[in-house]
Amino acid sequence: MTSSMNKTPHRYKSVESKTAQRILIALGASVVAVAYGMARFALGLSTPRILDDHIATEAQIGYASSLSFITYVGACFISSWWLKNQKWKLSILAVLASAVVGCLLIAFSAHAVVFILGVGVAGSAAGFASGAIAYRLVRELDPVRESRGQAIANAGTGIGVAVATLILFFVGSWRVVFISAAVLAVIFCLWFCVHQVEQKGNPLDGKSAAEKRGSVSALLVPAVLTILMGAGSSVYWTYGRSLAETQTGLAETQSLLFWGLIGVAGIGGSFSGDAVAKFGTKISWSACSVILGASVLLLPFSTSAVWACVSGVLFGALYTVLCGLTIELGRESWPEAVGGATSILFATIAVGQALGSLIIGFSVALLGLPTLFIAGGVLVLVGAGVVWLKKSRVQG
């Protein structure tokens, strides 16, 4: 009787801890959904209607996208420095501030200058998010569920894209998408900050929370991989819906379905942890790069809605999986500084995206979107070979 009474509180405590950890993962995915899928990538969803409303030209949208990637990079490095000093909450509050300000500027813009400024500010929200979420999950989740938890949280990008698409479908206004992102940013960022998970011997506040970073050289090949992936995918995120409409003659509803499928497929990124466990990072990255590159190459050759949707599904799923694998690249490079490594490598994804978007802005009128999509697909394919230059896992 006594023994049973002693065990019961522990059992309930364990159940409560697991529930709290699941909620933390869901909140992490929600913050990612707002910061990435809505504040950052809703630009590509909205591009055709922004052009119709004469808020910005095709080239100006390219410049805005490039600015978004640049501010994202800056935010990643600022977040990395904050995480080194154990200030993950500050980084999440920065997500809140930049998402709200940026999205509201976009939503209420009447001309290109305010629009471009808003896109730049909103883009930084995602840069503040990834490292802080990874930092907290690695410290507060049980080891057996941490890798899967990271992948699920990262797959929030797809959820955000899908939610943004649904809002545009039912409301019909791209401005409402960005207003909704601002509101959701307040809710989920504050909730993520105040949610508590019981800690056992590894508190967030204290000596054990400090990150021990490895050598810069350990991140060299992962940085090249993420730059290639970012540069190759940038054209899809900015002009994917627009090209799908012009290439295959998709109607408004059909092109919304196309973009929504990208988001839904992106939820498949939650399986990236399983891929690494079964096949290892090198094989997983190489195989996923081949499929992602093929999806980018497929869109300019699509002659029907079916092929465009196949391209979108493959792109959404494999892009998110590779982002999940990026966290694993960081873990293998800096085992005792996963948060910092994640921030840096997500920054290098954005470096590639910024370069890609800048080139697109300057050359879209000269070369045309189909040629730029082909170039983007080739860049992604190169990563399938470069990953084999990566050294074996660094022991922490």
Tab-separated table of C-alpha atoms in Angstrom, residues 103-372:
chain	number	residue	atom	x	y	z
A	103	CYS	CA	3.776	41.983	-41.293
A	104	LEU	CA	1.746	45.084	-40.428
A	105	LEU	CA	3.971	47.230	-42.660
A	106	ILE	CA	3.364	44.782	-45.525
A	107	ALA	CA	-0.360	44.578	-44.837
A	108	PHE	CA	-0.886	48.337	-44.882
A	109	SER	CA	1.632	49.246	-47.591
A	110	ALA	CA	0.419	51.448	-50.425
A	111	HIS	CA	3.688	51.685	-52.383
A	112	ALA	CA	6.914	49.768	-52.923
A	113	VAL	CA	9.120	51.494	-50.320
A	114	VAL	CA	6.948	50.579	-47.323
A	115	PHE	CA	6.313	47.130	-48.796
A	116	ILE	CA	10.028	46.367	-49.231
A	117	LEU	CA	10.801	47.668	-45.734
A	118	GLY	CA	8.074	45.464	-44.265
A	119	VAL	CA	9.336	42.373	-46.086
A	120	GLY	CA	12.827	43.048	-44.741
A	121	VAL	CA	11.672	43.410	-41.137
A	122	ALA	CA	9.347	40.386	-41.313
A	123	GLY	CA	12.136	38.255	-42.770
A	124	SER	CA	14.255	38.708	-39.661
A	125	ALA	CA	11.586	36.993	-37.514
A	126	ALA	CA	12.535	33.570	-38.844
A	127	GLY	CA	16.219	34.268	-38.206
A	128	PHE	CA	15.536	34.893	-34.527
A	129	ALA	CA	13.389	31.751	-34.243
A	130	SER	CA	15.325	28.656	-35.349
A	131	GLY	CA	18.320	28.739	-33.039
A	132	ALA	CA	16.310	29.723	-29.969
A	133	ILE	CA	13.804	26.920	-30.479
A	134	ALA	CA	16.551	24.351	-31.102
A	135	TYR	CA	18.434	25.635	-28.040
A	136	ARG	CA	15.433	25.188	-25.777
A	137	LEU	CA	14.316	21.815	-27.135
A	138	VAL	CA	17.759	20.263	-26.780
A	139	ARG	CA	17.754	21.223	-23.097
A	140	GLU	CA	14.166	20.539	-22.093
A	141	LEU	CA	13.182	17.413	-24.027
A	142	ASP	CA	14.057	13.880	-23.021
A	143	PRO	CA	16.973	12.590	-25.140
A	144	VAL	CA	14.807	9.856	-26.708
A	145	ARG	CA	12.377	12.390	-28.185
A	146	GLU	CA	14.618	15.409	-28.752
A	147	SER	CA	15.690	14.646	-32.329
A	148	ARG	CA	12.106	13.911	-33.434
A	149	GLY	CA	10.912	16.983	-31.524
A	150	GLN	CA	13.379	19.188	-33.402
A	151	ALA	CA	12.174	17.808	-36.740
A	152	ILE	CA	8.500	18.282	-35.858
A	153	ALA	CA	9.091	21.871	-34.709
A	154	ASN	CA	11.030	22.593	-37.894
A	155	ALA	CA	8.159	21.185	-39.986
A	156	GLY	CA	6.040	24.075	-38.709
A	157	THR	CA	7.099	25.893	-41.887
A	158	GLY	CA	4.737	23.702	-43.881
A	159	ILE	CA	1.924	24.291	-41.410
A	160	GLY	CA	2.375	28.055	-41.745
A	161	VAL	CA	2.350	27.909	-45.541
A	162	ALA	CA	-0.833	25.821	-45.441
A	163	VAL	CA	-2.541	28.173	-42.962
A	164	ALA	CA	-1.601	31.235	-45.033
A	165	THR	CA	-3.018	29.547	-48.123
A	166	LEU	CA	-6.295	28.724	-46.360
A	167	ILE	CA	-6.656	32.319	-45.174
A	168	LEU	CA	-6.115	33.639	-48.688
A	169	PHE	CA	-8.530	31.048	-50.088
A	170	PHE	CA	-11.397	31.885	-47.719
A	171	VAL	CA	-10.807	35.617	-47.231
A	172	GLY	CA	-9.353	36.488	-50.637
A	173	SER	CA	-7.025	39.219	-49.362
A	174	TRP	CA	-3.257	38.852	-49.159
A	175	ARG	CA	-3.206	41.700	-46.633
A	176	VAL	CA	-5.302	39.667	-44.175
A	177	VAL	CA	-2.679	36.895	-44.361
A	178	PHE	CA	-0.034	39.242	-42.963
A	179	ILE	CA	-2.370	40.752	-40.358
A	180	SER	CA	-3.156	37.217	-39.176
A	181	ALA	CA	0.571	36.436	-38.964
A	182	ALA	CA	1.084	39.457	-36.702
A	183	VAL	CA	-1.717	38.381	-34.349
A	184	LEU	CA	-0.552	34.749	-34.204
A	185	ALA	CA	3.034	35.870	-33.529
A	186	VAL	CA	1.910	37.598	-30.327
A	187	ILE	CA	-0.027	34.539	-29.137
A	188	PHE	CA	2.512	31.802	-29.842
A	189	CYS	CA	5.724	33.662	-28.986
A	190	LEU	CA	4.442	34.726	-25.575
A	191	TRP	CA	3.030	31.261	-24.922
A	192	PHE	CA	6.357	29.663	-25.864
A	193	CYS	CA	8.149	31.954	-23.406
A	194	VAL	CA	5.869	31.294	-20.431
A	195	HIS	CA	5.313	27.552	-20.933
A	196	GLN	CA	7.167	25.534	-18.304
A	197	VAL	CA	8.689	22.065	-18.587
A	198	GLU	CA	10.029	20.254	-15.538
A	199	GLN	CA	13.822	20.006	-15.601
A	200	LYS	CA	15.964	17.215	-14.161
A	201	GLY	CA	19.618	18.072	-13.758
A	202	ASN	CA	19.832	20.239	-16.881
A	203	PRO	CA	18.219	23.591	-16.164
A	204	LEU	CA	18.164	26.401	-18.669
A	205	ASP	CA	19.468	28.848	-16.090
A	206	GLY	CA	22.881	27.867	-14.816
A	207	LYS	CA	26.269	26.594	-15.858
A	208	SER	CA	24.894	23.555	-17.712
A	209	ALA	CA	22.997	25.832	-20.089
A	210	ALA	CA	26.174	27.367	-21.546
A	211	GLU	CA	27.077	26.265	-25.063
A	212	LYS	CA	30.550	24.913	-25.807
A	213	ARG	CA	31.213	25.724	-29.424
A	214	GLY	CA	33.503	23.769	-31.696
A	215	SER	CA	35.855	24.892	-34.444
A	216	VAL	CA	34.724	27.034	-37.371
A	217	SER	CA	36.216	24.493	-39.787
A	218	ALA	CA	33.712	21.880	-38.577
A	219	LEU	CA	30.922	24.023	-40.053
A	220	LEU	CA	32.647	24.680	-43.383
A	221	VAL	CA	31.150	21.885	-45.523
A	222	PRO	CA	27.702	22.178	-43.860
A	223	ALA	CA	27.783	25.916	-44.649
A	224	VAL	CA	28.539	25.240	-48.331
A	225	LEU	CA	25.699	22.709	-48.444
A	226	THR	CA	23.177	25.088	-46.939
A	227	ILE	CA	24.261	27.972	-49.199
A	228	LEU	CA	23.703	25.791	-52.260
A	229	MET	CA	20.317	24.661	-50.985
A	230	GLY	CA	19.301	28.228	-50.140
A	231	ALA	CA	20.420	29.711	-53.455
A	232	GLY	CA	18.756	26.975	-55.483
A	233	SER	CA	15.428	27.170	-53.643
A	234	SER	CA	15.103	30.970	-53.495
A	235	VAL	CA	13.539	31.259	-56.950
A	236	TYR	CA	10.806	28.777	-55.996
A	237	TRP	CA	9.824	30.532	-52.780
A	238	THR	CA	9.567	33.901	-54.504
A	239	TYR	CA	8.170	33.042	-57.938
A	240	GLY	CA	6.886	29.465	-57.668
A	241	ARG	CA	3.203	30.351	-57.670
A	242	SER	CA	3.662	33.020	-60.317
A	243	LEU	CA	5.466	30.631	-62.701
A	244	ALA	CA	2.928	27.879	-62.066
A	245	GLU	CA	0.174	30.256	-63.189
A	246	THR	CA	1.940	31.469	-66.333
A	247	GLN	CA	3.493	28.116	-67.279
A	248	THR	CA	0.416	25.922	-66.939
A	249	GLY	CA	-2.406	28.459	-67.020
A	250	LEU	CA	-3.583	27.686	-63.506
A	251	ALA	CA	-6.629	29.603	-62.374
A	252	GLU	CA	-6.659	31.462	-59.036
A	253	THR	CA	-8.118	28.553	-57.067
A	254	GLN	CA	-5.807	26.042	-58.723
A	255	SER	CA	-2.689	28.082	-57.975
A	256	LEU	CA	-3.809	28.416	-54.361
A	257	LEU	CA	-4.133	24.638	-54.236
A	258	PHE	CA	-0.641	24.370	-55.707
A	259	TRP	CA	0.824	26.593	-52.958
A	260	GLY	CA	-1.213	24.899	-50.234
A	261	LEU	CA	0.163	21.522	-51.306
A	262	ILE	CA	3.689	22.864	-50.793
A	263	GLY	CA	2.765	23.652	-47.194
A	264	VAL	CA	0.986	20.385	-46.471
A	265	ALA	CA	3.845	18.393	-47.993
A	266	GLY	CA	6.260	20.389	-45.857
A	267	ILE	CA	4.832	18.720	-42.772
A	268	GLY	CA	6.684	15.653	-44.046
A	269	GLY	CA	9.816	17.375	-42.772
A	270	SER	CA	8.980	15.914	-39.379
A	271	PHE	CA	10.415	12.638	-40.676
A	272	SER	CA	13.922	14.058	-41.164
A	273	GLY	CA	15.055	12.709	-37.793
A	274	ASP	CA	13.949	9.219	-38.840
A	275	ALA	CA	15.871	9.529	-42.118
A	276	VAL	CA	19.095	10.366	-40.297
A	277	ALA	CA	18.614	7.518	-37.833
A	278	LYS	CA	18.146	4.988	-40.639
A	279	PHE	CA	20.500	6.206	-43.364
A	280	GLY	CA	22.865	8.756	-41.818
A	281	THR	CA	23.253	12.442	-42.650
A	282	LYS	CA	25.316	12.041	-45.830
A	283	ILE	CA	23.029	9.603	-47.613
A	284	SER	CA	19.934	11.476	-46.426
A	285	TRP	CA	21.235	14.874	-47.581
A	286	SER	CA	22.431	13.533	-50.925
A	287	ALA	CA	19.166	11.744	-51.745
A	288	CYS	CA	17.006	14.670	-50.611
A	289	SER	CA	19.088	17.160	-52.638
A	290	VAL	CA	18.546	15.108	-55.790
A	291	ILE	CA	14.767	15.097	-55.288
A	292	LEU	CA	14.589	18.773	-54.287
A	293	GLY	CA	16.689	19.784	-57.295
A	294	ALA	CA	14.472	17.706	-59.565
A	295	SER	CA	11.362	19.413	-58.187
A	296	VAL	CA	12.774	22.863	-59.011
A	297	LEU	CA	13.763	21.709	-62.504
A	298	LEU	CA	10.340	20.172	-63.096
A	299	LEU	CA	8.235	23.329	-62.675
A	300	PRO	CA	9.391	25.237	-65.809
A	301	PHE	CA	8.747	22.074	-67.854
A	302	SER	CA	5.303	21.395	-66.368
A	303	THR	CA	2.591	21.448	-69.010
A	304	SER	CA	-0.383	20.736	-66.762
A	305	ALA	CA	-1.682	21.392	-63.257
A	306	VAL	CA	-0.872	17.803	-62.303
A	307	TRP	CA	2.840	18.163	-63.022
A	308	ALA	CA	2.964	21.557	-61.324
A	309	CYS	CA	1.400	20.049	-58.199
A	310	VAL	CA	3.848	17.122	-58.298
A	311	SER	CA	6.667	19.661	-58.383
A	312	GLY	CA	5.128	21.599	-55.487
A	313	VAL	CA	4.608	18.531	-53.300
A	314	LEU	CA	8.179	17.343	-53.820
A	315	PHE	CA	9.567	20.819	-53.223
A	316	GLY	CA	7.601	21.421	-50.025
A	317	ALA	CA	8.441	18.037	-48.519
A	318	LEU	CA	12.117	17.925	-49.419
A	319	TYR	CA	12.873	21.558	-48.575
A	320	THR	CA	11.524	21.042	-45.064
A	321	VAL	CA	13.327	17.720	-44.663
A	322	LEU	CA	16.615	19.383	-45.628
A	323	CYS	CA	15.981	22.134	-43.074
A	324	GLY	CA	15.504	19.405	-40.478
A	325	LEU	CA	18.722	17.760	-41.645
A	326	THR	CA	20.441	21.139	-41.250
A	327	ILE	CA	19.833	20.889	-37.495
A	328	GLU	CA	21.459	17.446	-37.579
A	329	LEU	CA	24.452	18.881	-39.488
A	330	GLY	CA	24.790	21.436	-36.693
A	331	ARG	CA	24.512	18.766	-34.019
A	332	GLU	CA	27.233	16.664	-35.650
A	333	SER	CA	29.521	19.673	-36.088
A	334	TRP	CA	29.033	21.263	-32.642
A	335	PRO	CA	27.531	18.576	-30.374
A	336	GLU	CA	27.539	20.861	-27.327
A	337	ALA	CA	26.236	23.962	-29.116
A	338	VAL	CA	23.289	22.802	-31.212
A	339	GLY	CA	21.455	26.112	-30.853
A	340	GLY	CA	24.406	28.193	-32.012
A	341	ALA	CA	25.225	25.832	-34.873
A	342	THR	CA	21.581	25.838	-35.969
A	343	SER	CA	21.484	29.646	-36.045
A	344	ILE	CA	24.669	29.840	-38.100
A	345	LEU	CA	23.646	27.162	-40.606
A	346	PHE	CA	20.172	28.594	-41.058
A	347	ALA	CA	21.913	31.910	-41.648
A	348	THR	CA	23.968	30.336	-44.428
A	349	ILE	CA	20.770	28.991	-46.012
A	350	ALA	CA	19.617	32.601	-46.092
A	351	VAL	CA	22.968	33.789	-47.462
A	352	GLY	CA	22.344	31.523	-50.434
A	353	GLN	CA	18.749	32.722	-50.691
A	354	ALA	CA	19.820	36.375	-50.524
A	355	LEU	CA	22.377	35.878	-53.293
A	356	GLY	CA	19.867	33.929	-55.356
A	357	SER	CA	17.125	36.536	-54.929
A	358	LEU	CA	19.505	39.384	-55.737
A	359	ILE	CA	20.590	37.689	-58.962
A	360	ILE	CA	16.953	36.982	-59.808
A	361	GLY	CA	16.006	40.624	-59.286
A	362	PHE	CA	18.699	41.778	-61.693
A	363	SER	CA	18.293	39.073	-64.324
A	364	VAL	CA	14.620	38.044	-64.381
A	365	ALA	CA	13.764	40.483	-67.189
A	366	LEU	CA	16.796	39.377	-69.241
A	367	LEU	CA	16.756	35.597	-68.746
A	368	GLY	CA	13.172	34.836	-67.784
A	369	LEU	CA	11.877	32.712	-64.907
A	370	PRO	CA	12.181	29.270	-66.600
A	371	THR	CA	15.950	29.720	-67.067
A	372	LEU	CA	16.374	30.855	-63.458
